[in-house]
C-alpha cells in the first residue's frame, strides 16, 4: 500500500512563482555588492527591529507641528526600507 506524499515531498514538488521572485530579489543585492550583501541585510534586519523604539518619543510629544509629522513619516518610511532590505537575513 502506498503512503501519501509527505509535506516535504509536496513542498519540493511545488515550484511557485513567489519563491522564484524571492530568489531574484535576494540575488539583486548580491549582484550589486557581492561582498557587502550579508552585512547590509543584517543591518537592515536589526535596524527594522530597533527603529520602532524611536516612534515612542515622537508620538508621546504629539504630532502637533508639521516637523513632527514629517519626522514620523520619515521614521516610518525608513523602517519600511529597513524591512525590505533585511527581510532575507539568515534565510
Tab-separated table of N, CA and C in Angstrom:
chain	number	residue	atom	x	y	z
A	1	UNK	N	0.845	-1.163	0.000
A	1	UNK	CA	0.000	0.000	0.000
A	1	UNK	C	0.899	1.237	0.000
A	2	UNK	N	0.610	2.191	-0.833
A	2	UNK	CA	1.442	3.381	-0.966
A	2	UNK	C	1.040	4.416	0.075
A	3	UNK	N	2.051	5.068	0.636
A	3	UNK	CA	1.804	6.141	1.598
A	3	UNK	C	1.602	7.446	0.849
A	4	UNK	N	0.763	8.347	1.375
A	4	UNK	CA	0.609	9.650	0.726
A	4	UNK	C	1.916	10.421	0.832
A	5	UNK	N	2.163	11.333	-0.110
A	5	UNK	CA	3.409	12.099	-0.067
A	5	UNK	C	3.480	12.964	1.191
A	6	UNK	N	4.673	13.033	1.731
A	6	UNK	CA	4.853	13.839	2.937
A	6	UNK	C	4.826	15.317	2.580
A	7	UNK	N	4.789	16.144	3.606
A	7	UNK	CA	4.745	17.590	3.410
A	7	UNK	C	5.997	18.078	2.696
A	8	UNK	N	7.166	17.525	3.052
A	8	UNK	CA	8.404	17.958	2.388
A	8	UNK	C	8.431	17.539	0.939
A	9	UNK	N	7.841	16.367	0.609
A	9	UNK	CA	7.773	15.947	-0.784
A	9	UNK	C	6.884	16.892	-1.584
A	10	UNK	N	5.761	17.313	-0.973
A	10	UNK	CA	4.871	18.245	-1.670
A	10	UNK	C	5.527	19.599	-1.854
A	11	UNK	N	6.280	20.046	-0.861
A	11	UNK	CA	6.953	21.343	-0.979
A	11	UNK	C	8.001	21.317	-2.075
A	12	UNK	N	8.776	20.227	-2.168
A	12	UNK	CA	9.818	20.168	-3.182
A	12	UNK	C	9.226	20.017	-4.570
A	13	UNK	N	8.035	19.413	-4.677
A	13	UNK	CA	7.403	19.245	-5.977
A	13	UNK	C	6.796	20.551	-6.477
A	14	UNK	N	6.411	21.431	-5.566
A	14	UNK	CA	5.813	22.714	-5.950
A	14	UNK	C	6.905	23.659	-6.422
A	15	UNK	N	6.643	24.311	-7.532
A	15	UNK	CA	7.546	25.370	-7.971
A	15	UNK	C	6.712	26.628	-8.107
A	16	UNK	N	6.648	27.368	-7.032
A	16	UNK	CA	5.785	28.542	-7.013
A	16	UNK	C	6.538	29.759	-7.521
A	17	UNK	N	5.846	30.654	-8.204
A	17	UNK	CA	6.490	31.869	-8.693
A	17	UNK	C	6.969	32.769	-7.560
A	18	UNK	N	6.317	32.698	-6.380
A	18	UNK	CA	6.748	33.570	-5.289
A	18	UNK	C	8.140	33.185	-4.798
A	19	UNK	N	8.478	31.896	-4.777
A	19	UNK	CA	9.812	31.503	-4.344
A	19	UNK	C	10.839	31.917	-5.379
A	20	UNK	N	10.484	31.868	-6.661
A	20	UNK	CA	11.403	32.328	-7.699
A	20	UNK	C	11.603	33.832	-7.590
A	21	UNK	N	10.538	34.561	-7.268
A	21	UNK	CA	10.641	36.006	-7.119
A	21	UNK	C	11.542	36.355	-5.942
A	22	UNK	N	11.428	35.594	-4.840
A	22	UNK	CA	12.281	35.835	-3.681
A	22	UNK	C	13.744	35.611	-4.035
A	23	UNK	N	14.034	34.590	-4.832
A	23	UNK	CA	15.409	34.335	-5.244
A	23	UNK	C	15.937	35.464	-6.109
A	24	UNK	N	15.082	36.019	-6.976
A	24	UNK	CA	15.512	37.131	-7.809
A	24	UNK	C	15.820	38.366	-6.966
A	25	UNK	N	14.954	38.665	-5.983
A	25	UNK	CA	15.190	39.816	-5.112
A	25	UNK	C	16.449	39.607	-4.280
A	26	UNK	N	16.633	38.403	-3.798
A	26	UNK	CA	17.800	38.096	-2.977
A	26	UNK	C	19.072	38.227	-3.804
A	27	UNK	N	19.016	37.866	-5.079
A	27	UNK	CA	20.186	37.911	-5.929
A	27	UNK	C	20.553	39.305	-6.389
A	28	UNK	N	19.622	40.243	-6.398
A	28	UNK	CA	19.914	41.594	-6.882
A	28	UNK	C	20.965	42.272	-6.022
A	29	UNK	N	20.864	42.145	-4.718
A	29	UNK	CA	21.846	42.761	-3.829
A	29	UNK	C	23.192	42.064	-3.955
A	30	UNK	N	23.169	40.761	-4.122
A	30	UNK	CA	24.420	40.027	-4.281
A	30	UNK	C	25.122	40.400	-5.578
A	31	UNK	N	24.345	40.670	-6.632
A	31	UNK	CA	24.963	41.084	-7.900
A	31	UNK	C	25.521	42.495	-7.804
A	32	UNK	N	24.829	43.384	-7.078
A	32	UNK	CA	25.267	44.773	-6.978
A	32	UNK	C	26.485	44.923	-6.068
A	33	UNK	N	26.451	44.296	-4.910
A	33	UNK	CA	27.560	44.386	-3.950
A	33	UNK	C	27.832	43.003	-3.376
A	34	UNK	N	28.595	42.177	-4.102
A	34	UNK	CA	28.760	40.786	-3.673
A	34	UNK	C	29.380	40.616	-2.291
A	35	UNK	N	30.340	41.428	-1.924
A	35	UNK	CA	30.989	41.269	-0.632
A	35	UNK	C	30.244	41.898	0.526
A	36	UNK	N	29.340	42.806	0.231
A	36	UNK	CA	28.647	43.546	1.293
A	36	UNK	C	27.185	43.149	1.474
A	37	UNK	N	26.710	42.193	0.705
A	37	UNK	CA	25.287	41.847	0.757
A	37	UNK	C	24.876	41.332	2.129
A	38	UNK	N	25.655	40.443	2.710
A	38	UNK	CA	25.290	39.879	4.017
A	38	UNK	C	25.288	40.931	5.118
A	39	UNK	N	26.331	41.773	5.239
A	39	UNK	CA	26.265	42.817	6.281
A	39	UNK	C	25.151	43.837	6.056
A	40	UNK	N	24.836	44.144	4.804
A	40	UNK	CA	23.763	45.097	4.521
A	40	UNK	C	22.425	44.502	4.938
A	41	UNK	N	22.203	43.226	4.631
A	41	UNK	CA	20.954	42.571	5.028
A	41	UNK	C	20.848	42.477	6.555
A	42	UNK	N	21.954	42.174	7.219
A	42	UNK	CA	21.934	42.089	8.683
A	42	UNK	C	21.629	43.457	9.293
A	43	UNK	N	22.247	44.497	8.764
A	43	UNK	CA	21.989	45.848	9.273
A	43	UNK	C	20.540	46.242	9.044
A	44	UNK	N	19.992	45.924	7.879
A	44	UNK	CA	18.588	46.222	7.609
A	44	UNK	C	17.657	45.484	8.547
A	45	UNK	N	17.963	44.219	8.806
A	45	UNK	CA	17.135	43.407	9.709
A	45	UNK	C	17.121	43.988	11.110
A	46	UNK	N	18.293	44.255	11.674
A	46	UNK	CA	18.357	44.749	13.048
A	46	UNK	C	17.880	46.193	13.166
A	47	UNK	N	18.050	46.986	12.115
A	47	UNK	CA	17.513	48.346	12.123
A	47	UNK	C	15.990	48.311	12.131
A	48	UNK	N	15.420	47.394	11.348
A	48	UNK	CA	13.952	47.272	11.316
A	48	UNK	C	13.404	46.837	12.667
A	49	UNK	N	14.175	46.076	13.422
A	49	UNK	CA	13.726	45.657	14.755
A	49	UNK	C	13.835	46.803	15.758
A	50	UNK	N	14.932	47.552	15.707
A	50	UNK	CA	15.194	48.586	16.713
A	50	UNK	C	14.504	49.914	16.417
A	51	UNK	N	14.223	50.202	15.181
A	51	UNK	CA	13.715	51.515	14.796
A	51	UNK	C	12.372	51.896	15.429
A	52	UNK	N	11.443	50.991	15.647
A	52	UNK	CA	10.169	51.406	16.266
A	52	UNK	C	10.316	52.027	17.651
A	53	UNK	N	11.426	51.819	18.325
A	53	UNK	CA	11.658	52.481	19.615
A	53	UNK	C	11.654	54.001	19.432
A	54	UNK	N	12.086	54.461	18.265
A	54	UNK	CA	12.131	55.900	18.013
A	54	UNK	C	10.746	56.509	17.812
A	55	UNK	N	9.749	55.682	17.566
A	55	UNK	CA	8.386	56.200	17.433
A	55	UNK	C	7.847	56.729	18.751
A	56	UNK	N	8.247	56.118	19.847
A	56	UNK	CA	7.672	56.438	21.156
A	56	UNK	C	7.835	57.912	21.523
A	57	UNK	N	9.049	58.481	21.492
A	57	UNK	CA	9.146	59.903	21.868
A	57	UNK	C	8.406	60.837	20.913
A	58	UNK	N	8.396	60.496	19.632
A	58	UNK	CA	7.703	61.354	18.665
A	58	UNK	C	6.199	61.323	18.922
A	59	UNK	N	5.664	60.143	19.170
A	59	UNK	CA	4.229	60.046	19.418
A	59	UNK	C	3.848	60.555	20.808
A	60	UNK	N	4.775	60.453	21.778
A	60	UNK	CA	4.484	60.930	23.131
A	60	UNK	C	4.356	62.452	23.169
A	61	UNK	N	5.147	63.144	22.356
A	61	UNK	CA	5.059	64.608	22.321
A	61	UNK	C	3.920	65.077	21.431
A	62	UNK	N	3.384	64.180	20.637
A	62	UNK	CA	2.273	64.541	19.760
A	62	UNK	C	2.773	64.976	18.402
A	63	UNK	N	1.905	64.892	17.445
A	63	UNK	CA	2.241	65.299	16.084
A	63	UNK	C	1.619	66.659	15.796
A	64	UNK	N	1.903	67.612	16.686
A	64	UNK	CA	1.248	68.919	16.610
A	64	UNK	C	1.840	69.819	15.534
A	65	UNK	N	3.115	69.667	15.224
A	65	UNK	CA	3.718	70.530	14.208
A	65	UNK	C	3.968	69.726	12.936
A	66	UNK	N	4.197	70.454	11.858
A	66	UNK	CA	4.474	69.772	10.594
A	66	UNK	C	5.817	69.042	10.658
A	67	UNK	N	6.767	69.562	11.418
A	67	UNK	CA	8.058	68.887	11.577
A	67	UNK	C	7.878	67.531	12.248
A	68	UNK	N	7.050	67.478	13.280
A	68	UNK	CA	6.798	66.207	13.962
A	68	UNK	C	6.127	65.201	13.031
A	69	UNK	N	5.204	65.667	12.230
A	69	UNK	CA	4.539	64.789	11.273
A	69	UNK	C	5.498	64.258	10.226
A	70	UNK	N	6.352	65.150	9.706
A	70	UNK	CA	7.341	64.717	8.719
A	70	UNK	C	8.383	63.788	9.335
A	71	UNK	N	8.748	64.047	10.570
A	71	UNK	CA	9.695	63.174	11.260
A	71	UNK	C	9.106	61.773	11.428
A	72	UNK	N	7.846	61.708	11.820
A	72	UNK	CA	7.191	60.418	11.978
A	72	UNK	C	7.099	59.685	10.637
A	73	UNK	N	6.708	60.382	9.585
A	73	UNK	CA	6.629	59.748	8.269
A	73	UNK	C	8.007	59.296	7.786
A	74	UNK	N	9.031	60.090	8.063
A	74	UNK	CA	10.391	59.694	7.705
A	74	UNK	C	10.834	58.443	8.444
A	75	UNK	N	10.509	58.375	9.731
A	75	UNK	CA	10.833	57.175	10.502
A	75	UNK	C	10.076	55.958	9.972
A	76	UNK	N	8.824	56.164	9.617
A	76	UNK	CA	8.021	55.075	9.084
A	76	UNK	C	8.571	54.578	7.745
A	77	UNK	N	8.913	55.494	6.859
A	77	UNK	CA	9.490	55.104	5.571
A	77	UNK	C	10.856	54.447	5.746
A	78	UNK	N	11.653	54.963	6.673
A	78	UNK	CA	12.945	54.332	6.953
A	78	UNK	C	12.783	52.926	7.483
A	79	UNK	N	11.784	52.715	8.320
A	79	UNK	CA	11.527	51.386	8.850
A	79	UNK	C	11.075	50.438	7.744
A	80	UNK	N	10.224	50.899	6.852
A	80	UNK	CA	9.797	50.067	5.729
A	80	UNK	C	10.975	49.710	4.822
A	81	UNK	N	11.860	50.656	4.590
A	81	UNK	CA	13.054	50.380	3.785
A	81	UNK	C	13.943	49.352	4.474
A	82	UNK	N	14.129	49.497	5.770
A	82	UNK	CA	14.941	48.533	6.516
A	82	UNK	C	14.306	47.144	6.493
A	83	UNK	N	12.984	47.076	6.588
A	83	UNK	CA	12.294	45.791	6.487
A	83	UNK	C	12.508	45.151	5.121
A	84	UNK	N	12.442	45.947	4.086
A	84	UNK	CA	12.628	45.437	2.721
A	84	UNK	C	14.050	44.912	2.534
A	85	UNK	N	15.024	45.670	2.986
A	85	UNK	CA	16.423	45.276	2.799
A	85	UNK	C	16.759	44.058	3.655
A	86	UNK	N	16.260	44.017	4.872
A	86	UNK	CA	16.651	42.948	5.789
A	86	UNK	C	15.746	41.739	5.822
A	87	UNK	N	14.730	41.684	4.957
A	87	UNK	CA	13.767	40.587	5.037
A	87	UNK	C	14.382	39.218	4.752
A	88	UNK	N	15.463	39.142	4.023
A	88	UNK	CA	16.064	37.844	3.678
A	88	UNK	C	17.268	37.500	4.565
A	89	UNK	N	17.442	38.210	5.643
A	89	UNK	CA	18.575	37.934	6.537
A	89	UNK	C	18.425	36.558	7.156
A	90	UNK	N	19.462	35.766	7.095
A	90	UNK	CA	19.547	34.410	7.660
A	90	UNK	C	18.545	33.434	7.057
A	91	UNK	N	18.247	33.571	5.795
A	91	UNK	CA	17.376	32.591	5.122
A	91	UNK	C	18.210	31.580	4.424
